[in-house]
Coordinates of C-alpha atoms and ligand atoms in Angstrom, one line a residue:
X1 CA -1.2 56.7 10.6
X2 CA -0.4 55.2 7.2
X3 CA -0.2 51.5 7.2
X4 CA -0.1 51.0 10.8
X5 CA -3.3 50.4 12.5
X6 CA -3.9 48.0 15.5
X7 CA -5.9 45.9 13.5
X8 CA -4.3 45.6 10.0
X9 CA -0.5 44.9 11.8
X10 CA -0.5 43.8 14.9
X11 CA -1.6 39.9 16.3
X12 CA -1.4 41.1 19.9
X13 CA -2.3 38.9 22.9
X14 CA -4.5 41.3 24.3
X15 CA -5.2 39.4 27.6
X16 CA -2.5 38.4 30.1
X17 CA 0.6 37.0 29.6
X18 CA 1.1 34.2 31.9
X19 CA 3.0 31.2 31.1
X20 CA 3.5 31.7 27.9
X21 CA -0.3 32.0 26.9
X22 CA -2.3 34.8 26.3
X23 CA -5.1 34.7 29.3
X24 CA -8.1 36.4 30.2
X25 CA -8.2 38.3 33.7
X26 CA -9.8 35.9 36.6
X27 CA -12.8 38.3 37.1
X28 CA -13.1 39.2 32.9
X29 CA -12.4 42.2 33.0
X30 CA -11.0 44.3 31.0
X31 CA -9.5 48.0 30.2
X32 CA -9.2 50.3 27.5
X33 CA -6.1 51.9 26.3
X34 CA -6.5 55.5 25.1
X35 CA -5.3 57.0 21.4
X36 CA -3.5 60.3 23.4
X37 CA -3.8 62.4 20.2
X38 CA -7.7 62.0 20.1
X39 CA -8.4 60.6 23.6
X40 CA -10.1 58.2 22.2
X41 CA -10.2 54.6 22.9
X42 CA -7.6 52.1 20.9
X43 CA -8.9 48.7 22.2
X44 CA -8.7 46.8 25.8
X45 CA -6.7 44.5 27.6
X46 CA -7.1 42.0 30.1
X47 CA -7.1 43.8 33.9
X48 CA -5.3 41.6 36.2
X49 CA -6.4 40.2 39.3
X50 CA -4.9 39.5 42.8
X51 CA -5.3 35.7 42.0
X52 CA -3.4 36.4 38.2
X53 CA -0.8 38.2 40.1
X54 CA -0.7 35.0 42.0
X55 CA -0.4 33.3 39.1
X56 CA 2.0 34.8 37.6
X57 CA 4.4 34.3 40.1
X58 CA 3.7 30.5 40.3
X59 CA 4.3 30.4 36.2
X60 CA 7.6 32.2 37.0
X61 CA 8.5 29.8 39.7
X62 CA 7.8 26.8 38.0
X63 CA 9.8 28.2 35.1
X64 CA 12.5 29.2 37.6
X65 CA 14.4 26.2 38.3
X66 CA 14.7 25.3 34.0
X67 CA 16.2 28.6 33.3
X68 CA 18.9 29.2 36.0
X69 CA 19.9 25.7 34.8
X70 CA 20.2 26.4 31.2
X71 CA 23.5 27.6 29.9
X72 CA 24.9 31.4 30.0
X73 CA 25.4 30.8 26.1
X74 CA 21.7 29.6 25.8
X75 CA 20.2 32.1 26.8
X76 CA 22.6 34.5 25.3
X77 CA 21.4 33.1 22.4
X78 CA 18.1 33.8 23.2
X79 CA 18.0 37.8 23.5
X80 CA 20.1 37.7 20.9
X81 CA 17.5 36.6 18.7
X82 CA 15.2 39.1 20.7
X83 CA 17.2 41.9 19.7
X84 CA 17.1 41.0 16.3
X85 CA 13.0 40.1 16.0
X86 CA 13.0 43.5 17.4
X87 CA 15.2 44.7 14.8
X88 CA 13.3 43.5 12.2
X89 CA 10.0 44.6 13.6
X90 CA 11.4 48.0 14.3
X91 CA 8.6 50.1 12.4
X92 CA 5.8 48.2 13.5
X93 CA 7.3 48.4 17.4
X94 CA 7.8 52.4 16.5
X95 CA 4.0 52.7 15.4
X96 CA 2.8 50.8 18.2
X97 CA 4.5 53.0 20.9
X98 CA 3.8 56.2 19.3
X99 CA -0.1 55.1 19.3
X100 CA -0.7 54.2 22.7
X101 CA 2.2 56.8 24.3
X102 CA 1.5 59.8 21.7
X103 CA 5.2 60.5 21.3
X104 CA 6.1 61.1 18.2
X105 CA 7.7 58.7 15.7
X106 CA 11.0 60.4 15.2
X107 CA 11.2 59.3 19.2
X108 CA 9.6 56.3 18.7
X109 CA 12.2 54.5 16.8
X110 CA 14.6 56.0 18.7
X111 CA 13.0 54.4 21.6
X112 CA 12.6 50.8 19.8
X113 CA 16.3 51.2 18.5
X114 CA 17.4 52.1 22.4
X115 CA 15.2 49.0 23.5
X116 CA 16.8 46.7 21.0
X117 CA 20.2 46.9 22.6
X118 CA 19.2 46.1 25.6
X119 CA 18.8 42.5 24.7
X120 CA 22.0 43.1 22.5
X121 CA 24.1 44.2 25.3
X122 CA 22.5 41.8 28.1
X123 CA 23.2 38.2 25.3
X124 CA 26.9 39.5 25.8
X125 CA 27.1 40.0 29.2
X126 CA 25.2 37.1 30.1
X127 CA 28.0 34.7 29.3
X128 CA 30.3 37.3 31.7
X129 CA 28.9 36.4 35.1
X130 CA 32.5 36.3 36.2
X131 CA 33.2 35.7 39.6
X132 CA 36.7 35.6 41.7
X133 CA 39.2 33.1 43.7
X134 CA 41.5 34.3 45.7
X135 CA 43.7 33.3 48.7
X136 CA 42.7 34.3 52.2
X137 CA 44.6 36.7 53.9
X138 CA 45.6 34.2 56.6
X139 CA 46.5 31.9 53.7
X140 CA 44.1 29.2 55.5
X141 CA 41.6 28.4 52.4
X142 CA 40.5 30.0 49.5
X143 CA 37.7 32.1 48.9
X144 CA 35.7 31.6 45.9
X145 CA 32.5 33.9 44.7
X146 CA 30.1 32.8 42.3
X147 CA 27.2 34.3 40.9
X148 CA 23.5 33.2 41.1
X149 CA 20.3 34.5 40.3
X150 CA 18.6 36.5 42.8
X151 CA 15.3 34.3 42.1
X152 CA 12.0 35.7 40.9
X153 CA 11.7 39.0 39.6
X154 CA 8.7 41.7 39.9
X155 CA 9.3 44.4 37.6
X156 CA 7.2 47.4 37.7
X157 CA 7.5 50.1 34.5
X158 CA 6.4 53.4 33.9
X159 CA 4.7 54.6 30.5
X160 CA 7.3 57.0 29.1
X161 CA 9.3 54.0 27.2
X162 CA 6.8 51.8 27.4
X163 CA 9.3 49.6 25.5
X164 CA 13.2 50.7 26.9
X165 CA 12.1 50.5 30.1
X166 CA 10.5 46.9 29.7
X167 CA 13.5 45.8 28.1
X168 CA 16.4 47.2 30.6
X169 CA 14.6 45.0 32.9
X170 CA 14.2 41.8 31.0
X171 CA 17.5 41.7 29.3
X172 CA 20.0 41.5 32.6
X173 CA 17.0 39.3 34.3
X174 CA 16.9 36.7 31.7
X175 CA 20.9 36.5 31.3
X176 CA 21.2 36.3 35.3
X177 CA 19.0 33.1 34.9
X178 CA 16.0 35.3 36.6
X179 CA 12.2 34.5 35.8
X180 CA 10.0 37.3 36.0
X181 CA 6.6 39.0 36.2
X182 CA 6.2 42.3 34.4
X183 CA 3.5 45.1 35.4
X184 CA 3.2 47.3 32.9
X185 CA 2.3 51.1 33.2
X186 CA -1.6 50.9 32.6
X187 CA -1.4 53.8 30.1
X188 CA 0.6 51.9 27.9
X189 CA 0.0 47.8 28.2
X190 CA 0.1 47.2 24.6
X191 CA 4.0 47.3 23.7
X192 CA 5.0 45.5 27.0
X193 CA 2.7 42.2 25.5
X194 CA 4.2 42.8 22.1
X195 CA 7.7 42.3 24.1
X196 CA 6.3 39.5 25.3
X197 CA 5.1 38.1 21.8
X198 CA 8.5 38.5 20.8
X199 CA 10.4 37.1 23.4
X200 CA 8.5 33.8 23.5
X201 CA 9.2 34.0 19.2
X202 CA 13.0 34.2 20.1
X203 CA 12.6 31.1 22.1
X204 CA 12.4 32.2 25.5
X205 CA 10.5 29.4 27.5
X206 CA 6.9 29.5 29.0
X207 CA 6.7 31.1 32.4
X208 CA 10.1 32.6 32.1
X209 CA 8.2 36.1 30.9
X210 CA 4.7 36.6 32.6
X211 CA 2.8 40.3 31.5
X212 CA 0.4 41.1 34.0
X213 CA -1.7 44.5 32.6
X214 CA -3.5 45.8 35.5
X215 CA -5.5 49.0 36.6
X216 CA -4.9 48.0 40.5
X217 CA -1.1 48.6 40.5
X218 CA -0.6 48.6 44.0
X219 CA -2.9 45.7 45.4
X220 CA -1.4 43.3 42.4
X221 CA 2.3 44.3 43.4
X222 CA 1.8 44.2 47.0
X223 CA 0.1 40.9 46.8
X224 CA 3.6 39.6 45.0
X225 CA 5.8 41.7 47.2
X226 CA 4.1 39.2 50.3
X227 CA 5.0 35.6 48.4
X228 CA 8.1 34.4 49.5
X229 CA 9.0 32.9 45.9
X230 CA 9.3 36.9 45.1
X231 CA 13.1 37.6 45.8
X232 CA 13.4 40.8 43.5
X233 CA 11.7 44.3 42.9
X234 CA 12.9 46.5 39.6
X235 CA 11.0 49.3 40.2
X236 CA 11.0 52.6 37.6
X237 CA 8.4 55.4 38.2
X238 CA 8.0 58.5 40.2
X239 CA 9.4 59.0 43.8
X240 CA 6.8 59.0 45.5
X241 CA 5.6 55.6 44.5
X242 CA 9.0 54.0 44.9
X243 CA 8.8 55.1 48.5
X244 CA 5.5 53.1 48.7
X245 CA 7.2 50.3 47.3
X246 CA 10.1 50.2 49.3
X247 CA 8.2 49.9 52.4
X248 CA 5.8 47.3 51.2
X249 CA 9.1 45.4 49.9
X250 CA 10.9 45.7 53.5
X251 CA 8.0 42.7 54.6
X252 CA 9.8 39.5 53.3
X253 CA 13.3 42.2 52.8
X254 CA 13.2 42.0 49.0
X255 CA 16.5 42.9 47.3
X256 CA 15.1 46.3 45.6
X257 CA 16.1 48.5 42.5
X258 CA 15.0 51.8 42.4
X259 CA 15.3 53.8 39.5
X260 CA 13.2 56.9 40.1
X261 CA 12.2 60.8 39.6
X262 CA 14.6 63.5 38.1
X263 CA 15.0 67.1 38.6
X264 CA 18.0 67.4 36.4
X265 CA 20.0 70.7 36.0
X266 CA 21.5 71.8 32.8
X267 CA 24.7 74.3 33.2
X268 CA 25.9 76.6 30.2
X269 CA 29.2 77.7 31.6
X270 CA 30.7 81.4 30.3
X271 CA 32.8 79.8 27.9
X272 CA 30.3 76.9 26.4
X273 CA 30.3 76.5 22.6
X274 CA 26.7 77.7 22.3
X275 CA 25.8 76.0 18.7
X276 CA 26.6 72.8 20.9
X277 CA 24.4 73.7 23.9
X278 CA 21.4 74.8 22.2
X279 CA 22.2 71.4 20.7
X280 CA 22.2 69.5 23.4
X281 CA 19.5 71.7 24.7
X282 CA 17.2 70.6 22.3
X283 CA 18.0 66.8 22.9
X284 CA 17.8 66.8 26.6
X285 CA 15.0 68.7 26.7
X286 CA 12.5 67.7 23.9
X287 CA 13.2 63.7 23.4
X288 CA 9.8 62.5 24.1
X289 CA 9.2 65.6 24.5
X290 CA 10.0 66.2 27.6
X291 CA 8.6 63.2 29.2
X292 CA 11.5 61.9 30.4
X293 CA 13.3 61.3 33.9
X294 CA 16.7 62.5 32.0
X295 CA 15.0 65.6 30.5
X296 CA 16.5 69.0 31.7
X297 CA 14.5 70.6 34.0
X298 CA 16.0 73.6 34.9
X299 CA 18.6 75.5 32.4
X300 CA 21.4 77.5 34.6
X301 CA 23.0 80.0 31.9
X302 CA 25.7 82.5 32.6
X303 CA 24.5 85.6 32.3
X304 CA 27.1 87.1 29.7
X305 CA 25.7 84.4 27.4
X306 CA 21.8 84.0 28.8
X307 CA 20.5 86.3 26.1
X308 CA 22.3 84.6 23.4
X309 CA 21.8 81.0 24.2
X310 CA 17.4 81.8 25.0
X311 CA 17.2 83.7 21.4
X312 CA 18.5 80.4 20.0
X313 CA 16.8 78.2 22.2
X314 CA 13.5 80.0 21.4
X315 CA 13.7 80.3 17.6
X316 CA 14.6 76.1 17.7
X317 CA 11.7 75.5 20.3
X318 CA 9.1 77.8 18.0
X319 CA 9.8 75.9 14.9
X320 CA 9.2 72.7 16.3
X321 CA 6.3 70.7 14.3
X322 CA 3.1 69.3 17.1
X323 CA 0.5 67.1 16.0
X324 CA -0.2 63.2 16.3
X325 CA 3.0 61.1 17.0
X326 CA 2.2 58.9 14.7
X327 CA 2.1 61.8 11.5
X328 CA 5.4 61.9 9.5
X329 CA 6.0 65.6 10.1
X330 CA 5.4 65.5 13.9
X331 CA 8.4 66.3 16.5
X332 CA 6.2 66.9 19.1
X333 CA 3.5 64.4 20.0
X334 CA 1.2 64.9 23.0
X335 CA 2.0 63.9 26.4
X336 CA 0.5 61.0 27.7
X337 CA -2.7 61.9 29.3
X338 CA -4.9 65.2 30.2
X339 CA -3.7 65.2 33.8
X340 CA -0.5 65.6 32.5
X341 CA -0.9 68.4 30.4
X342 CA -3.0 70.3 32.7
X343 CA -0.3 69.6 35.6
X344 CA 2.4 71.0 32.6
X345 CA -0.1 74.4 32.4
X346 CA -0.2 74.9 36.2
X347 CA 3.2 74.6 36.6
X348 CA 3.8 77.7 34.2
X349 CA 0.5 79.5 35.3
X350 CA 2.6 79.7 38.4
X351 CA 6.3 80.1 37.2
X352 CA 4.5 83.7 35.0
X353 CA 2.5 84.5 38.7
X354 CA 5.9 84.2 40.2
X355 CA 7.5 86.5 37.4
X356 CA 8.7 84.6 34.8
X357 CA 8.5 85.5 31.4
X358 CA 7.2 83.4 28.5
X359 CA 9.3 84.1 25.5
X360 CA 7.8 81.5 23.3
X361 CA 4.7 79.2 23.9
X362 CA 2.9 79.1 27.1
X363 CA -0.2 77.3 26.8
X364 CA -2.2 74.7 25.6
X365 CA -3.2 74.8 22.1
X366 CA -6.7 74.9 21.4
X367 CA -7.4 71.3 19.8
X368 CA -8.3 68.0 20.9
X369 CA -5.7 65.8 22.3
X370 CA -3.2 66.5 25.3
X371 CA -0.9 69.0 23.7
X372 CA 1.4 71.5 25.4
X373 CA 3.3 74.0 23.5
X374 CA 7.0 73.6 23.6
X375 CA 8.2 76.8 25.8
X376 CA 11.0 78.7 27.2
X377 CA 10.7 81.0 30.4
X378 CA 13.0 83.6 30.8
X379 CA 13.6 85.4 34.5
X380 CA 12.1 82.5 36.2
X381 CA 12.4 83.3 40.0
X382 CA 15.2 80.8 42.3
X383 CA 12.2 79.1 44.6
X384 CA 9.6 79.1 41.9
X385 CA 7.7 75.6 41.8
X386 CA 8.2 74.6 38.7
X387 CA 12.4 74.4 39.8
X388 CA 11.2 71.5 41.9
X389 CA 9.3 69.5 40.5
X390 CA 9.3 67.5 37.5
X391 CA 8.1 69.2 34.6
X392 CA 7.7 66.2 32.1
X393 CA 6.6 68.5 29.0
X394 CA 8.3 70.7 26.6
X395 CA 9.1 73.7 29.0
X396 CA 12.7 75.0 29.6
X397 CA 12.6 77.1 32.2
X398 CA 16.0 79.5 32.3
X399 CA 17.7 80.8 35.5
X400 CA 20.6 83.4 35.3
X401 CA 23.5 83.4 37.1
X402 CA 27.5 85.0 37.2
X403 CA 29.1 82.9 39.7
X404 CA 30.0 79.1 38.9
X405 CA 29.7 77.8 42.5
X406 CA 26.4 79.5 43.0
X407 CA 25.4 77.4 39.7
X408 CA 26.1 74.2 41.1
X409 CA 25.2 74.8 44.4
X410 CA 21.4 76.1 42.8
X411 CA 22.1 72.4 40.7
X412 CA 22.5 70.7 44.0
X413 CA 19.5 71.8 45.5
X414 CA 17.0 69.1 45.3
X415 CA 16.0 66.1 47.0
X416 CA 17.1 64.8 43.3
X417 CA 20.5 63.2 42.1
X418 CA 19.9 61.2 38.7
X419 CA 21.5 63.0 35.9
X420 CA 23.0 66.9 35.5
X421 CA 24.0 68.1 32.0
X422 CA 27.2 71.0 31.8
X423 CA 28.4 72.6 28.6
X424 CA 31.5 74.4 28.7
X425 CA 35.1 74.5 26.3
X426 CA 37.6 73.4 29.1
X427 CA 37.6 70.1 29.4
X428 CA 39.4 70.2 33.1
X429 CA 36.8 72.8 34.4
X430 CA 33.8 70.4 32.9
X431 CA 35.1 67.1 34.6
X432 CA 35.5 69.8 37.8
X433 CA 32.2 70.7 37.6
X434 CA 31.1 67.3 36.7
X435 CA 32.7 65.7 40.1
X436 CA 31.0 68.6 42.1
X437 CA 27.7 67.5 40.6
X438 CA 25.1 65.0 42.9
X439 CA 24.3 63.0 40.3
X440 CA 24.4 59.7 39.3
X441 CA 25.1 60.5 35.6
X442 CA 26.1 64.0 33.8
X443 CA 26.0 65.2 30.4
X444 CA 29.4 66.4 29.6
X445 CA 28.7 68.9 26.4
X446 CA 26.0 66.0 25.3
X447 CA 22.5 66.3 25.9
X448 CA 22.1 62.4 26.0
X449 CA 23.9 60.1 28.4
X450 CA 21.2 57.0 27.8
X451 CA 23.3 54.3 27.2
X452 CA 22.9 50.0 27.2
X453 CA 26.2 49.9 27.6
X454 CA 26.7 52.3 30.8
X455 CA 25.1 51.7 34.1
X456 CA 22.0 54.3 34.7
X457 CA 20.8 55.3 37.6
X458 CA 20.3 58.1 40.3
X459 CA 22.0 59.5 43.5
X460 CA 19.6 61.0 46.0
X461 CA 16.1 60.0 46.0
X462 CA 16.8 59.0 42.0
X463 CA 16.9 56.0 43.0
X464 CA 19.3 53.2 44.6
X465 CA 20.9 50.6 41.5
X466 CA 22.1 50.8 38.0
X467 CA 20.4 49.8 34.8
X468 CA 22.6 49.0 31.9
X469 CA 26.4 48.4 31.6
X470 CA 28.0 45.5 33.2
X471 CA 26.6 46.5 36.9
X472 CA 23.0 46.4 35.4
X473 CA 23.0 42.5 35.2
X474 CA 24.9 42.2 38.5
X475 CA 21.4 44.0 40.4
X476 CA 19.3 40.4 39.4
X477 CA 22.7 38.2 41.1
X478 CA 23.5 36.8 44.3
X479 CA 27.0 36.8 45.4
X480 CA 27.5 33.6 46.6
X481 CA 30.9 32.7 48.7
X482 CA 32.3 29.5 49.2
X483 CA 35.5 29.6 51.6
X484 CA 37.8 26.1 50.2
X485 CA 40.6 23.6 51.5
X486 CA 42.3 22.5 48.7
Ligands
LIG1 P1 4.4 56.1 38.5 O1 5.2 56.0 39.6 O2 3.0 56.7 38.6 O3 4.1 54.6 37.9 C1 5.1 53.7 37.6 C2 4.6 52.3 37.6 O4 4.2 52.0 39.0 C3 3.4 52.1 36.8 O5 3.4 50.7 36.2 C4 2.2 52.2 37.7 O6 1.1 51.5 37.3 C5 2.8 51.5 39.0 N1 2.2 52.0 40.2 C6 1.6 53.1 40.5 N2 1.2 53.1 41.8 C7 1.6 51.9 42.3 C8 1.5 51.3 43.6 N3 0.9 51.9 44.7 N4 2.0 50.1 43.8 C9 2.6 49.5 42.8 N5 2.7 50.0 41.5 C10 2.2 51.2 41.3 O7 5.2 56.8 37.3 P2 4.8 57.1 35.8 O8 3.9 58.3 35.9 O9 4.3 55.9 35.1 O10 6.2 57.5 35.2 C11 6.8 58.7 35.3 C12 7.8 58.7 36.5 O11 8.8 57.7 36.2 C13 8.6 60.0 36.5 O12 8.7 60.4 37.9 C14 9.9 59.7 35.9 O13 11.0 60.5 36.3 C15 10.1 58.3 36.3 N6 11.0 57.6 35.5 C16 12.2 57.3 36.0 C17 13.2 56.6 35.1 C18 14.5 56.3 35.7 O14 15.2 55.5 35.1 N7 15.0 56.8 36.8 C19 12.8 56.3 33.8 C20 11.6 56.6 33.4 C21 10.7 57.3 34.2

């Protein structure tokens, strides 16, 4: 761990985050965040109540009416000093997510670099709210749109970047003129009130940003879902709890953002530059490793290049480093929590029951901490579980096939549609293939499409919205219309 321990670097408000003061839970309590390389405990933080949930949102709404009213180029100015307080804090940021996430630092400041931008991108789009004026048909009036802040905004963010995710949320809220409440992923509390730390050092106003850490997700969320002030839900997890969510939104019909599960296909084409897709492979795959809603899931390869492109893929995979995230040498970190890696296991006990074959890896290693090996299956059987579910770990299954319809169609069959990746040397067949694709995004010959700058989100039940890009910012903005006699 080096330099970097909680204690000797970090001055973190450990308690709630609630108008712009660090807060003790109603109740007192508290809970602890684990160390996923040892499972052991790294300190505790605040649990939030029902009543702080409460008062969150009244922080956020007295806050409201100040912000909206302060200047595009104000708050520009504002996450642009964000970005670069993140900037400079880079390596601590890095250490702290790698300690309470377990990935591994290499990903880490990858992560905090990624996060940065956010607050880069969203400081210039915030003074580009533009909106139109145009004649009416009839030629009666004019109609002019404006842009306004959709109101308060409940954002709800999973562990796996327990920073990115935090800050493609914030950034477009707080250049809309949004206030917000933040729930955190209870794995990982600890970055999301270091965000907050930093945003109220770049000058962002009390109440504007309220953390609420809390181990009862749903009764905290619902309970701000019900307030009428609540006008917005940013919501990035699994599936299945952003169906819960949308329902308990549809109550006072909260504008909702969705940005959910993947399941997404990776396509190596007959004619694909291998180096390149055993490149891009590697990236899609292993970034965080594998705990990501963008990581392939399921690698379709052409069989006159299958054996080819798994002998690479293996001999990369098997010379990865694991250990701690926060060791120098590691490029695999543990995943997040024991649950997890069992869940990892079962899903490959049963791909190998169903007849797949394990060319490298396969199990959990025998040491302390949540470890999986990284792993390719060879053979694995179309219908096998672990093709429809999410993996999140370091396993890339690999499915055969000869004819390039029959790929995409086997890419098209989930319930699934956020990202698809496609390697191939024709440049015409690969945007082809990409149209035919039921994604939201696709990898065309690059393993990463994660982007500030590009909107992000899923088709299917991925999710309903776009994060990033000039659409992200539009998601926390009211069109408002105002038809004109002049
Ligand atoms: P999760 O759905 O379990 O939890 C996400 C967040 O929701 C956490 O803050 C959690 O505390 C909270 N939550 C859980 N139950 C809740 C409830 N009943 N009411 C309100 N809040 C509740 O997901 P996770 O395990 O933290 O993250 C992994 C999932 O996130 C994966 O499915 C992954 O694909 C997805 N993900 C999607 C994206 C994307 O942009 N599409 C990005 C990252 C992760």
């Amino acid at each position: 761990m080096g330099d970097f321990s909680l204690d000797q670097i970090y001055d973190l408000p450990l308690d709630l985050w609630v108008g712009g003061a660090s807060v003790p839970a109603s109740d007192g309590g508290r809970f602890d965040v684990l160390d996923p390389a040892t499972g052991e405990v790294l300190t505790s933080v605040a649990n939030g109540t029902v009543d702080d949930a409460m008062a969150c949102v009244e922080a956020a709404d007295a806050a409201a009416a100040g912000w909206a009213a302060t200047s595009p180029r104000e708050r520009a100015e504002v996450l642009r000093r964000a970005f670069e307080l993140m900037t400079a804090r880079a390596d601590e940021i890095a250490h702290l997510i790698s300690l309470e996430n377990g990935k591994a630092l290499p990903d880490a400041r990858g992560e905090t670099a990624y996060a940065a931008e956010f607050f880069r991108w969203y400081a210039e789009e915030a003074v580009r709210a533009a909106g139109t004026v145009m004649t009416a048909p009839s030629g009666a009036n004019k109609i002019v749109v404006l842009h306004q802040p959709v109101g308060i905004a409940v954002l709800v963010t999973p562990w796996n970047f327990p920073a990115a995710m935090a800050t493609r949320k914030i950034g477009p809220a707080l250049a809309a003129g949004c206030t917000v409440v933040l729930k955190p992923a209870s794995d990982t509390p600890l970055t999301a009130l270091l965000m907050a730390q930093i945003l109220a050092d770049a000058g962002v106003p009390p109440g504007v940003v309220n953390v609420l850490p809390a181990r009862r997700s749903g009764a905290v969320v619902s309970a701000m879902l019900h307030d009428p002030r609540v006008r917005k839900l940013s919501f990035t997890g699994s599936t299945e709890v952003g169906r819960v969510l949308l329902r308990e939104a549809a109550d006072q019909v909260v504008n909702c953002s969705m940005e959910l599960g993947g399941n997404a296909p990776f396509l190596v084409l007959d004619d694909a530059d291998l180096d390149a897709a055993v490149e891009g492979a590697m990236v899609a795959k292993m970034r965080n490793a594998g705990e990501a809603c963008t990581a392939a899931n399921r690698f379709y390869v052409h069989a006159d290049v299958a054996e080819e492109f798994s002998r690479r893929l293996s001999e990369r995979m098997s010379a990865l480093v694991v250990g701690p995230g926060t060791d120098d040498a590691t490029q695999v970190g543990p995943l997040v929590n024991d649950e997890s890696a069992a869940k990892v296991d079962d899903l490959v006990r049963g791909a190998v029951s169903a007849g797949a074959r394990v060319v490298v890896g396969g199990s959990r290693p025998d040491r302390e901490g949540y470890y999986y090996e990284p792993t390719v299956l060879l053979d694995v059987p179309r219908g096998a579980e672990i093709l429809g579910e999410e993996i999140f770990g370091p396993v890339a299954p690999i499915i055969t096939f000869t004819d390039e319809a029959d790929a995409i169609a086997m890419a098209n069959d989930t319930e699934y549609g956020l990202v698809s990746y496609v390697y191939t040397r024709d440049l015409a067949r690969g945007l082809r293939v990409s149209e035919a694709l039921d994604a939201g995004m696709v990898g065309l010959n690059r393993g990463l499409v994660s982007d500030p700058a590009a909107p992000f989100g899923g088709t299917k039940q991925s999710g309903i919205g776009r994060e990033g890009g000039h659409e992200g910012m539009l998601d926390y903005l009211e069109s408002k219309y105002v038809a004109v006699e002049w």
